[in-house]
PDB file of C-alpha atoms and ligand atoms in Angstrom:
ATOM      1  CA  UNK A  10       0.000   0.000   0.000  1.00 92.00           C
ATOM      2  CA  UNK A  11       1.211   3.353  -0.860  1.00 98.00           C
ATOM      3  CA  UNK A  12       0.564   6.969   0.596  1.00 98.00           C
ATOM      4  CA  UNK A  13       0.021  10.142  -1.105  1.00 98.00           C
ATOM      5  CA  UNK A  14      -0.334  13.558   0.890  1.00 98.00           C
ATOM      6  CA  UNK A  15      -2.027  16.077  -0.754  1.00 98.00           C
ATOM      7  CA  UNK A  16      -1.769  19.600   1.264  1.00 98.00           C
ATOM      8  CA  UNK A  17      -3.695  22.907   0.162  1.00 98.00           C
ATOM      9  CA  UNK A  18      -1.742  25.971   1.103  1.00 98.00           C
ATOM     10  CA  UNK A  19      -2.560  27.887   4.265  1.00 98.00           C
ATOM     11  CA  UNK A  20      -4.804  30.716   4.163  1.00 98.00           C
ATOM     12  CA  UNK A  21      -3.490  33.704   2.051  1.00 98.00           C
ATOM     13  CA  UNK A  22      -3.650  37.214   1.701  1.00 98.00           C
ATOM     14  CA  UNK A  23      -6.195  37.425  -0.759  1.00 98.00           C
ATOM     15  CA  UNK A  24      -8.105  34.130   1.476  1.00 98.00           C
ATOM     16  CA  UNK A  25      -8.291  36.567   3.657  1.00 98.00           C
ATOM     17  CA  UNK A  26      -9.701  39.129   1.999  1.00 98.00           C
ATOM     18  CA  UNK A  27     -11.995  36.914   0.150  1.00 97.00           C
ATOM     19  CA  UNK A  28     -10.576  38.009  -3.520  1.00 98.00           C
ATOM     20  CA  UNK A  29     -10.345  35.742  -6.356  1.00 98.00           C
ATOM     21  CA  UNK A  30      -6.660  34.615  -6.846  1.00 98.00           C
ATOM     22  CA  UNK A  31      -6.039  32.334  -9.569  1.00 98.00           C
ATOM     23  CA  UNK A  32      -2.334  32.780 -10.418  1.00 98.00           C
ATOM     24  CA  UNK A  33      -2.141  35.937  -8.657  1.00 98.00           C
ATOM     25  CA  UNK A  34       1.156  35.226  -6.546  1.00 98.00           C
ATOM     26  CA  UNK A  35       0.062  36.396  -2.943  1.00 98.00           C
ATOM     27  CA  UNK A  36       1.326  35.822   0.609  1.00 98.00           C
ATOM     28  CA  UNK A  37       0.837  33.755   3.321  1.00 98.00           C
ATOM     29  CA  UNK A  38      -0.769  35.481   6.008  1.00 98.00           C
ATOM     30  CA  UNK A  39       0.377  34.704   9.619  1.00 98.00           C
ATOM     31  CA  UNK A  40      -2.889  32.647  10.139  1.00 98.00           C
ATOM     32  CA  UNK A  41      -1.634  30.476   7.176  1.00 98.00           C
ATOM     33  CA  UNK A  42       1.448  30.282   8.749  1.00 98.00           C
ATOM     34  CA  UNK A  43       0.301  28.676  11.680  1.00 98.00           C
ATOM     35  CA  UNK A  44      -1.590  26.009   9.676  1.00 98.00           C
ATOM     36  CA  UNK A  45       0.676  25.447   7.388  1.00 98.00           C
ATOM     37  CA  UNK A  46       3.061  24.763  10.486  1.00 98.00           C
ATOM     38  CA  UNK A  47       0.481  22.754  12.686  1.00 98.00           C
ATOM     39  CA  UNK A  48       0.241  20.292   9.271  1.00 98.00           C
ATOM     40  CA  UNK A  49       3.897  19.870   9.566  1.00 98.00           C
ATOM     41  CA  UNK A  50       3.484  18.879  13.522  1.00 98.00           C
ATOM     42  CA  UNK A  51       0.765  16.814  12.184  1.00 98.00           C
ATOM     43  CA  UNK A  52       2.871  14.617   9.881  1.00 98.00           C
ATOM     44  CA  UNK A  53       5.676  14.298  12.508  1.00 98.00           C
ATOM     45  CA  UNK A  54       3.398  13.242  15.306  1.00 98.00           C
ATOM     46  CA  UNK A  55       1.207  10.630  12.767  1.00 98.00           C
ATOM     47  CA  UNK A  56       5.182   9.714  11.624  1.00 98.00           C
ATOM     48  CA  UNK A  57       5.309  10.496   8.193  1.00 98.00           C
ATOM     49  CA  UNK A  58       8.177  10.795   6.197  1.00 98.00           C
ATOM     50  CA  UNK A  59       8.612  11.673   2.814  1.00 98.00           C
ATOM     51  CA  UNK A  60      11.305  11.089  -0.097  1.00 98.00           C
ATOM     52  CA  UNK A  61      10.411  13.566  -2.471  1.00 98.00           C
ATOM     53  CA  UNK A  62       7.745  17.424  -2.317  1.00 99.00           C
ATOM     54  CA  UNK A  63       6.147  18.328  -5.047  1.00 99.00           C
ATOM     55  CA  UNK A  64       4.757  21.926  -5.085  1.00 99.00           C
ATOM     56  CA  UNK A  65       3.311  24.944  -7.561  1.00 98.00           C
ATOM     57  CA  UNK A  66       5.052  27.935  -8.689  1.00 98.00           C
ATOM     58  CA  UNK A  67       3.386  30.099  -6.457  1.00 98.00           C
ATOM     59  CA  UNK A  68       4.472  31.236  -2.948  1.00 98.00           C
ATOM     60  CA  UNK A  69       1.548  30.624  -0.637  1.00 99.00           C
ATOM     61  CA  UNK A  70       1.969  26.802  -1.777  1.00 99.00           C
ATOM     62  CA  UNK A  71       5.941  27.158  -1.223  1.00 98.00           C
ATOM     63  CA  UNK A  72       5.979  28.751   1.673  1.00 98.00           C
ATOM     64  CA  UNK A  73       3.495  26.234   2.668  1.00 98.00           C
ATOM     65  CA  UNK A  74       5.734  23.247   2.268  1.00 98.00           C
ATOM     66  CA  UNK A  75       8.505  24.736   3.984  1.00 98.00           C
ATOM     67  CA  UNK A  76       6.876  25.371   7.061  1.00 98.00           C
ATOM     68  CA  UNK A  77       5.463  22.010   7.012  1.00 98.00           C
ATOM     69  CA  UNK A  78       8.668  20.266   6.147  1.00 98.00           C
ATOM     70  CA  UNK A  79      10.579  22.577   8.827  1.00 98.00           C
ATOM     71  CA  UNK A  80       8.537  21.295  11.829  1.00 98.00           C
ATOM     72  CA  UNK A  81       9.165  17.847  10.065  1.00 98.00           C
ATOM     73  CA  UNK A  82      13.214  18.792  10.181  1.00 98.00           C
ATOM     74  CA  UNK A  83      13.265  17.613   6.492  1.00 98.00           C
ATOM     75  CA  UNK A  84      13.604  21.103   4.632  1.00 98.00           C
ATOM     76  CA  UNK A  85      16.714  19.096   3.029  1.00 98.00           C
ATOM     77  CA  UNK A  86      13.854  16.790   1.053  1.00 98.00           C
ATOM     78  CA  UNK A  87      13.663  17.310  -2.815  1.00 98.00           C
ATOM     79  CA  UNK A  88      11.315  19.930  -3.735  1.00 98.00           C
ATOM     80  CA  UNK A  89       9.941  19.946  -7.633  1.00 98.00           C
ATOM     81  CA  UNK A  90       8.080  22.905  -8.449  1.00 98.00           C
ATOM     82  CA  UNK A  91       5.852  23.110 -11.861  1.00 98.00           C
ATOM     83  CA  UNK A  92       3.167  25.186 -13.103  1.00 98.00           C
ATOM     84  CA  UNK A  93       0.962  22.224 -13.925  1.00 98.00           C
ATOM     85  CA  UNK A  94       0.444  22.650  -9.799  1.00 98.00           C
ATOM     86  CA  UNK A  95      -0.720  25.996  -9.734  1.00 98.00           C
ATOM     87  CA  UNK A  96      -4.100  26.847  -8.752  1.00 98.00           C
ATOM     88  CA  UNK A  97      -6.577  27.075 -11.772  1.00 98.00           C
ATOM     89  CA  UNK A  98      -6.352  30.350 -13.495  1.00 98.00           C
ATOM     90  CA  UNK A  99      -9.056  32.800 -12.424  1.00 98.00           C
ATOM     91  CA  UNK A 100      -9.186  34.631 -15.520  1.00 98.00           C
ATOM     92  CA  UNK A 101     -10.866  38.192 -15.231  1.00 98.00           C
ATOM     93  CA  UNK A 102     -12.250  37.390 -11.899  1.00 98.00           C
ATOM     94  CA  UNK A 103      -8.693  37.723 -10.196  1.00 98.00           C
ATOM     95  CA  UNK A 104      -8.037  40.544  -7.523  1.00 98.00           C
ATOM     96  CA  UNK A 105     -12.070  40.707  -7.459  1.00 98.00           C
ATOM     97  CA  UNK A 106     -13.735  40.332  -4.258  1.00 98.00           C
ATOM     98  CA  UNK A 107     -15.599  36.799  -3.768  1.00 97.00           C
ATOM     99  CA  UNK A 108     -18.271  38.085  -1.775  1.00 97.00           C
ATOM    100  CA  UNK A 109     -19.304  41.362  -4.269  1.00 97.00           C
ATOM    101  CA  UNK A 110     -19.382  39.627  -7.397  1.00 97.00           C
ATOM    102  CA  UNK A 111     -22.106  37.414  -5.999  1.00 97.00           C
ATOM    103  CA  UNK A 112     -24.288  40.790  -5.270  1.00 97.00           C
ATOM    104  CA  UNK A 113     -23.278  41.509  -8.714  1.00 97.00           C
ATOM    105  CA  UNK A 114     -24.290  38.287 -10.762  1.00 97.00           C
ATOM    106  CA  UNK A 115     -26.113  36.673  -8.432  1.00 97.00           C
ATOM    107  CA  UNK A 116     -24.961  33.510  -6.080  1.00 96.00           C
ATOM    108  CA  UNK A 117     -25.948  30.974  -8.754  1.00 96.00           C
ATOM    109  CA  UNK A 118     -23.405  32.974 -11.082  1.00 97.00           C
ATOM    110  CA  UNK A 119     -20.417  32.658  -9.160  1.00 96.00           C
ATOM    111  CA  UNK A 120     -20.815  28.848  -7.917  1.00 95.00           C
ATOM    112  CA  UNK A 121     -20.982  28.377 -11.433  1.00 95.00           C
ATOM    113  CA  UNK A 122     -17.661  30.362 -11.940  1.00 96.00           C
ATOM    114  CA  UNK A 123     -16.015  29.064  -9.030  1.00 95.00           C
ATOM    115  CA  UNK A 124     -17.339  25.614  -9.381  1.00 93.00           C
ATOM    116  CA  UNK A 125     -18.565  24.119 -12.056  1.00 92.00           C
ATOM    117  CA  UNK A 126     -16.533  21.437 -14.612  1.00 96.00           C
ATOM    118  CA  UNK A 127     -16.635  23.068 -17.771  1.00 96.00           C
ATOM    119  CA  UNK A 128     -17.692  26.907 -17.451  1.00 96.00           C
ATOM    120  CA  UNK A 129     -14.332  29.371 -17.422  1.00 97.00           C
ATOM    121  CA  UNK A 130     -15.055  32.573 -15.828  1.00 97.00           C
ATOM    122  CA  UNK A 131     -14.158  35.340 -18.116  1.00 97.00           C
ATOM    123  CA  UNK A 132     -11.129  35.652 -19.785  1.00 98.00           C
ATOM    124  CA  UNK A 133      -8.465  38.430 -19.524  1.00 97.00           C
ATOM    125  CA  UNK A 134      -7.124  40.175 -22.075  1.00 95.00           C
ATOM    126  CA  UNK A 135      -3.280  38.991 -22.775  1.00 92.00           C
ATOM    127  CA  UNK A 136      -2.321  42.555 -22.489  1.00 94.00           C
ATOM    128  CA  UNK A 137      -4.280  42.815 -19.415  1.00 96.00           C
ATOM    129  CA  UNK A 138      -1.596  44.117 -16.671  1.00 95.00           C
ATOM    130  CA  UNK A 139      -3.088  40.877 -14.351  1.00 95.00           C
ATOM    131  CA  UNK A 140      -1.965  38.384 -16.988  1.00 96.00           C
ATOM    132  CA  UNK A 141       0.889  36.139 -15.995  1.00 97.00           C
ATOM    133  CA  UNK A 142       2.771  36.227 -19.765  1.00 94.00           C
ATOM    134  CA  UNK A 143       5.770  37.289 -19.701  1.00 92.00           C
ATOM    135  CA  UNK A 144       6.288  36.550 -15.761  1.00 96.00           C
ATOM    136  CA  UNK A 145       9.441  34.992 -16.062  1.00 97.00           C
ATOM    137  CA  UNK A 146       8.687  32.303 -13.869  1.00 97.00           C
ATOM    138  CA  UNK A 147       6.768  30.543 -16.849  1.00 98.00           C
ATOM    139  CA  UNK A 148       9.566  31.978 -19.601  1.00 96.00           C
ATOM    140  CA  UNK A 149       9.945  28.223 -20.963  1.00 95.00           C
ATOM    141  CA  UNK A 150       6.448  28.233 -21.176  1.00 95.00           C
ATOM    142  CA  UNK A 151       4.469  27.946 -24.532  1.00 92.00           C
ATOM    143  CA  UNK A 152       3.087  31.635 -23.986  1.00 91.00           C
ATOM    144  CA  UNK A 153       0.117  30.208 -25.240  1.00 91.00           C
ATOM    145  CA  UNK A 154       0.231  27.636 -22.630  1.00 92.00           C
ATOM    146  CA  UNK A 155      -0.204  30.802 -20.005  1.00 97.00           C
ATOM    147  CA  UNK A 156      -3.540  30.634 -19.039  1.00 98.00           C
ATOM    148  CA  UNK A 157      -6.177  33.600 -19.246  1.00 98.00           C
ATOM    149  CA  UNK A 158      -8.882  31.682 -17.927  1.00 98.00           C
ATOM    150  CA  UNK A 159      -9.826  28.013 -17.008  1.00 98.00           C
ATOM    151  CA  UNK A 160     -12.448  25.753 -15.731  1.00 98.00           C
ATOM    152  CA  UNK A 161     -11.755  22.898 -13.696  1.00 98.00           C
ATOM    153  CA  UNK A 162     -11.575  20.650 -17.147  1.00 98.00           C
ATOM    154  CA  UNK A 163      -8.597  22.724 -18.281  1.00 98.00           C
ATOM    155  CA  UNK A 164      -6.970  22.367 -14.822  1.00 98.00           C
ATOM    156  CA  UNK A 165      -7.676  18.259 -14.715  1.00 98.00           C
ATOM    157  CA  UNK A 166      -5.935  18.263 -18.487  1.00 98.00           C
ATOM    158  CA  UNK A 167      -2.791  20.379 -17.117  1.00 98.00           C
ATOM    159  CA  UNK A 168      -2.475  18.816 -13.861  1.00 98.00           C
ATOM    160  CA  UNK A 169      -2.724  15.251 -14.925  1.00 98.00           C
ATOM    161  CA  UNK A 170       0.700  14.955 -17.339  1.00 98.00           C
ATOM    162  CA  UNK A 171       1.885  15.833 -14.322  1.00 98.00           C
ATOM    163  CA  UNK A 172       0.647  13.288 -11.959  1.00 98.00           C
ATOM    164  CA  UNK A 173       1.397  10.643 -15.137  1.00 98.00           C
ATOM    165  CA  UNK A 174       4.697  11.592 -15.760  1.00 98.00           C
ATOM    166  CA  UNK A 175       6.174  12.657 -12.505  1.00 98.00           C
ATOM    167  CA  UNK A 176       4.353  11.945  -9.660  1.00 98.00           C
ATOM    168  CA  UNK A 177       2.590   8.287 -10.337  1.00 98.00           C
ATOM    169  CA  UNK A 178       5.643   6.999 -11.458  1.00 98.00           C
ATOM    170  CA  UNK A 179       7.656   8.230  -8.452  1.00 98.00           C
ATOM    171  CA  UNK A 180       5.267   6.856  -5.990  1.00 98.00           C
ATOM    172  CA  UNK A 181       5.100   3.615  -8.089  1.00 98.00           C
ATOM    173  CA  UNK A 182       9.040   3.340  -7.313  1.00 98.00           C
ATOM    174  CA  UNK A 183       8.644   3.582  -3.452  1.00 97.00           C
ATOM    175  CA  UNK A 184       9.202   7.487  -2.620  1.00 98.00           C
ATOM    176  CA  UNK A 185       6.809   8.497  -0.201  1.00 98.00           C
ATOM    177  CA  UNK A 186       5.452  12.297  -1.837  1.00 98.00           C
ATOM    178  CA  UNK A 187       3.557  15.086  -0.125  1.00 99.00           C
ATOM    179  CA  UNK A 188       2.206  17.593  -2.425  1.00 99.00           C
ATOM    180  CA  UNK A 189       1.656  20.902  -1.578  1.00 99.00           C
ATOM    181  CA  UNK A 190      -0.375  23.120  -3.583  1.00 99.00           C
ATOM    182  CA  UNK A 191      -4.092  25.021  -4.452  1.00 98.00           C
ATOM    183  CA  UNK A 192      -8.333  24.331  -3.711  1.00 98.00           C
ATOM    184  CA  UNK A 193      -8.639  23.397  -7.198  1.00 98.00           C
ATOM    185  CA  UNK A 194      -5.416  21.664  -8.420  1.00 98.00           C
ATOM    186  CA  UNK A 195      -6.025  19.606  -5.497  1.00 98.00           C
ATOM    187  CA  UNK A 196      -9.680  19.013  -6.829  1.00 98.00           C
ATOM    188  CA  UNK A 197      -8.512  18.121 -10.557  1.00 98.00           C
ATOM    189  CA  UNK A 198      -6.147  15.356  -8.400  1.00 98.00           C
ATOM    190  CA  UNK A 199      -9.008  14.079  -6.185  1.00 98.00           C
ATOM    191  CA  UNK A 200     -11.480  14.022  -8.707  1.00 98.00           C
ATOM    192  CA  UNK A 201      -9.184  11.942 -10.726  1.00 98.00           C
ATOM    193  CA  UNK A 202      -8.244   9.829  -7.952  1.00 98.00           C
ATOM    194  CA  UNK A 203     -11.600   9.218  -6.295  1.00 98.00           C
ATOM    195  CA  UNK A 204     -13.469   9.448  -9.831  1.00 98.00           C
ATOM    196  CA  UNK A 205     -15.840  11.753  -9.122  1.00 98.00           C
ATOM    197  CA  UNK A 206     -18.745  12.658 -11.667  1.00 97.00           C
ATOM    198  CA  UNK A 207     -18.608  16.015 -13.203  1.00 97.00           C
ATOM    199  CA  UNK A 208     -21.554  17.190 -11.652  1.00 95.00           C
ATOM    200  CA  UNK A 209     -20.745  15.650  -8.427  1.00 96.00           C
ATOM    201  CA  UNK A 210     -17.077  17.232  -8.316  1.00 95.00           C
ATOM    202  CA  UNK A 211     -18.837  21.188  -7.454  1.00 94.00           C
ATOM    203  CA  UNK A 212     -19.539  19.695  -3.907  1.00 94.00           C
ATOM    204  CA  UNK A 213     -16.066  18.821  -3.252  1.00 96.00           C
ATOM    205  CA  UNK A 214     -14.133  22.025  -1.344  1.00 97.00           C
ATOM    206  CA  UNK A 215     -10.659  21.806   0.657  1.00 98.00           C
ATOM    207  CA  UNK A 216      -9.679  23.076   3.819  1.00 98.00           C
ATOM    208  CA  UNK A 217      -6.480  25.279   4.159  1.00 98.00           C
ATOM    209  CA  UNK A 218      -2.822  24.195   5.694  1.00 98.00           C
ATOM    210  CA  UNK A 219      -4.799  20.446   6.638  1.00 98.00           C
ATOM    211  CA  UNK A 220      -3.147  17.106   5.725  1.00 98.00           C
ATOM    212  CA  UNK A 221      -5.369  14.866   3.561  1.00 98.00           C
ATOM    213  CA  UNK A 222      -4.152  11.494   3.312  1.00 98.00           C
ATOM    214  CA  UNK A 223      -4.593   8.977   0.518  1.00 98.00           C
ATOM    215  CA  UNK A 224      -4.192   5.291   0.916  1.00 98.00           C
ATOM    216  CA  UNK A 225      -3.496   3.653  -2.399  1.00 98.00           C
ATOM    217  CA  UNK A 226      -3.383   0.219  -3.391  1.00 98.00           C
ATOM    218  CA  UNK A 227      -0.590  -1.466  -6.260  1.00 97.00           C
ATOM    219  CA  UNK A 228      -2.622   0.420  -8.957  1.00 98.00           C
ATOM    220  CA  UNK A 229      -2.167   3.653  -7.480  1.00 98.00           C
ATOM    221  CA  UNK A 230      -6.650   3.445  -6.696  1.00 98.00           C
ATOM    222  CA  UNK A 231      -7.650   5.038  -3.188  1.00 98.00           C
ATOM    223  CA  UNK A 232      -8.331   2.494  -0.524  1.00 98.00           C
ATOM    224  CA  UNK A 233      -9.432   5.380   1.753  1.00 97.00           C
ATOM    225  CA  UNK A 234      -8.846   9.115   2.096  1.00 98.00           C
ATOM    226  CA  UNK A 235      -8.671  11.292   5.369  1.00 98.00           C
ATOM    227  CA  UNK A 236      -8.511  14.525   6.686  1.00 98.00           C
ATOM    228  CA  UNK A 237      -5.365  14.431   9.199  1.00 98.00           C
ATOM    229  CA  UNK A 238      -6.134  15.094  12.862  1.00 95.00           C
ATOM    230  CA  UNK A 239     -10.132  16.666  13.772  1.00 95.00           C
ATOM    231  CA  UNK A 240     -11.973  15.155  10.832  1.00 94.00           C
ATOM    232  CA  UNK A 241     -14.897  17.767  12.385  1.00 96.00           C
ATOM    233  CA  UNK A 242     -12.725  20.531  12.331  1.00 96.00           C
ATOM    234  CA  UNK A 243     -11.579  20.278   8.274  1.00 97.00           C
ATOM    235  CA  UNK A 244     -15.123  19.381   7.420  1.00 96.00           C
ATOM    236  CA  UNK A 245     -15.973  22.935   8.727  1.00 97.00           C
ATOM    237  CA  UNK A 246     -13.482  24.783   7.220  1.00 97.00           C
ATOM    238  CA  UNK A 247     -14.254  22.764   3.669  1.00 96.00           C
ATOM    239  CA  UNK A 248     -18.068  24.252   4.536  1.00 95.00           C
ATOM    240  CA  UNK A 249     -16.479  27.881   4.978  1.00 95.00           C
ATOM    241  CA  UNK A 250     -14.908  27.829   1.579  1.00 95.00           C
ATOM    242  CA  UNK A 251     -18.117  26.542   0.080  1.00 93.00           C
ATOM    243  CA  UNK A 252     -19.632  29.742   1.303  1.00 94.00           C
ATOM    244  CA  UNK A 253     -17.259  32.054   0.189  1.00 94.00           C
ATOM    245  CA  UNK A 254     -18.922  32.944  -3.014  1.00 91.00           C
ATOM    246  CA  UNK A 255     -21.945  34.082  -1.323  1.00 93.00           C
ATOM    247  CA  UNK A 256     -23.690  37.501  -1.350  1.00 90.00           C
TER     248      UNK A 256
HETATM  249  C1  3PG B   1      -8.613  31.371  -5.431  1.00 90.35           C
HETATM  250  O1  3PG B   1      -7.868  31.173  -6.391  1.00 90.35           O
HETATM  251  O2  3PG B   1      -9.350  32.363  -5.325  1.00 90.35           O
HETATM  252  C2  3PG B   1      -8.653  30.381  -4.291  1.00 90.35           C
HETATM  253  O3  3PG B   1      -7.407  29.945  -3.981  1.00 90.35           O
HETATM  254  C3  3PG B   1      -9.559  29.207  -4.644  1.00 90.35           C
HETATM  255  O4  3PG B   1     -10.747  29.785  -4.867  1.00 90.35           O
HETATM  256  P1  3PG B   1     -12.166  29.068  -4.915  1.00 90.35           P
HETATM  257  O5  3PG B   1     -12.344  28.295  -3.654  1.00 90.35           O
HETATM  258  O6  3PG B   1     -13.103  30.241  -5.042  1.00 90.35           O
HETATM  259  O7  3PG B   1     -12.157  28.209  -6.151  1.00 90.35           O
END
């Protein structure tokens, strides 16, 4: 039986502030920190140990791993970082506040935006200031390949060479892998893993800075899937990101 950890960074800046982020690149805020450190006490006290991090290009998701892997004393562990982690692209809805935008198109409107399989919100404009070509981060990029919007389809078809070239195969090999990265790249992965419907997958929201744990059997399927430490607790906080798109 193998293990997978999947982590979603710790509450950010813009979290806070209830704005659409996308791959806006925004801070941890010292709330975040904390969870993204009490998920690294966590995995020490359940005993798990990794062989190799995988993790997004963005700095709440970094930042994230660190702190985690520092209250492990592993920040000497591999870390890979790629794009194909980052959180799915908000489009024109990014620095806009959650909350307002429902009042503005209605709550219906934005679950659709921030939940549905197959609606984008709107795009930006490439020349739009917010867009992310040109960021040299993603300079051997395609600049095509940039995002200016994307539903969670378009994040499940980025994220999954991923998991197929890097990550299955590394886990298939014995290294024990924690990834750390966003609500929805984390939902493209679970939805794959757990096959959830397409319709089924809007009712699936993750908690901040909380461990959850896959079991997987030889074929890489889940056997089971937890929430590390108050199961109660994480199901809340998945219920408070639910509601964040509401007027
Ligand atoms: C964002 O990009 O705004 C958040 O990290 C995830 O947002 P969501 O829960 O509204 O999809």
């Amino acid at each position: 039986m193998y293990k997978l950890v999947l982590i979603r960074h710790g509450e950010s800046t813009w979290n806070l502030e209830n704005r659409f982020t996308g791959w806006t690149d925004v801070e941890l805020t010292p709330t975040g920190v904390d969870q993204a450190k009490q998920a690294g006490r966590l995995l020490k006290e359940a005993g798990f140990e990794f062989d190799i991090t995988y993790t997004s290009m963005l700095k709440r998701a970094v930042w994230t791993l660190w702190h985690c892997l520092d209250q492990m004393d592993r920040t000497w562990l591999p870390v890979v970082h790629s794009w194909r982690l980052n959180e799915r692209h908000y489009g024109a809805l990014q620095g806009l506040n959650k909350a307002d935008m429902a009042k503005q198109y209605g709550d219906a409107q934005v679950l659709t935006w921030r939940r549905s399989y197959d609606t984008p919100p709107p795009a930006l404009e490439p020349t739009d200031p917010r867009s992310e070509r040109g960021d040299l981060r993603y300079a051997k990029m395609n600049p095509e390949d940039v995002p200016l919007t994307e539903c969670l389809k378009d994040t499940v078809a980025r994220v999954m060479p991923f998991w197929n070239d890097a990550v299955a195969p590394a886990i298939k090999l014995g290294k024990r892998v924690v990834i750390a990265a966003h609500g929805n790249s984390i939902r493209a992965l679970v939805k794959y893993l757990d096959n959830i419907a397409d319709d089924a997958i809007v009712g699936v929201n993750i908690p901040n800075g909380i461990p959850l744990v896959y079991e997987l059997d030889a074929d890489l399927k889940p056997i089971r899937s937890y929430y590390l430490g108050d199961a109660e607790a994480a199901a809340k906080a998945a219920a408070a990101v639910a509601n964040q798109g509401k007027a």
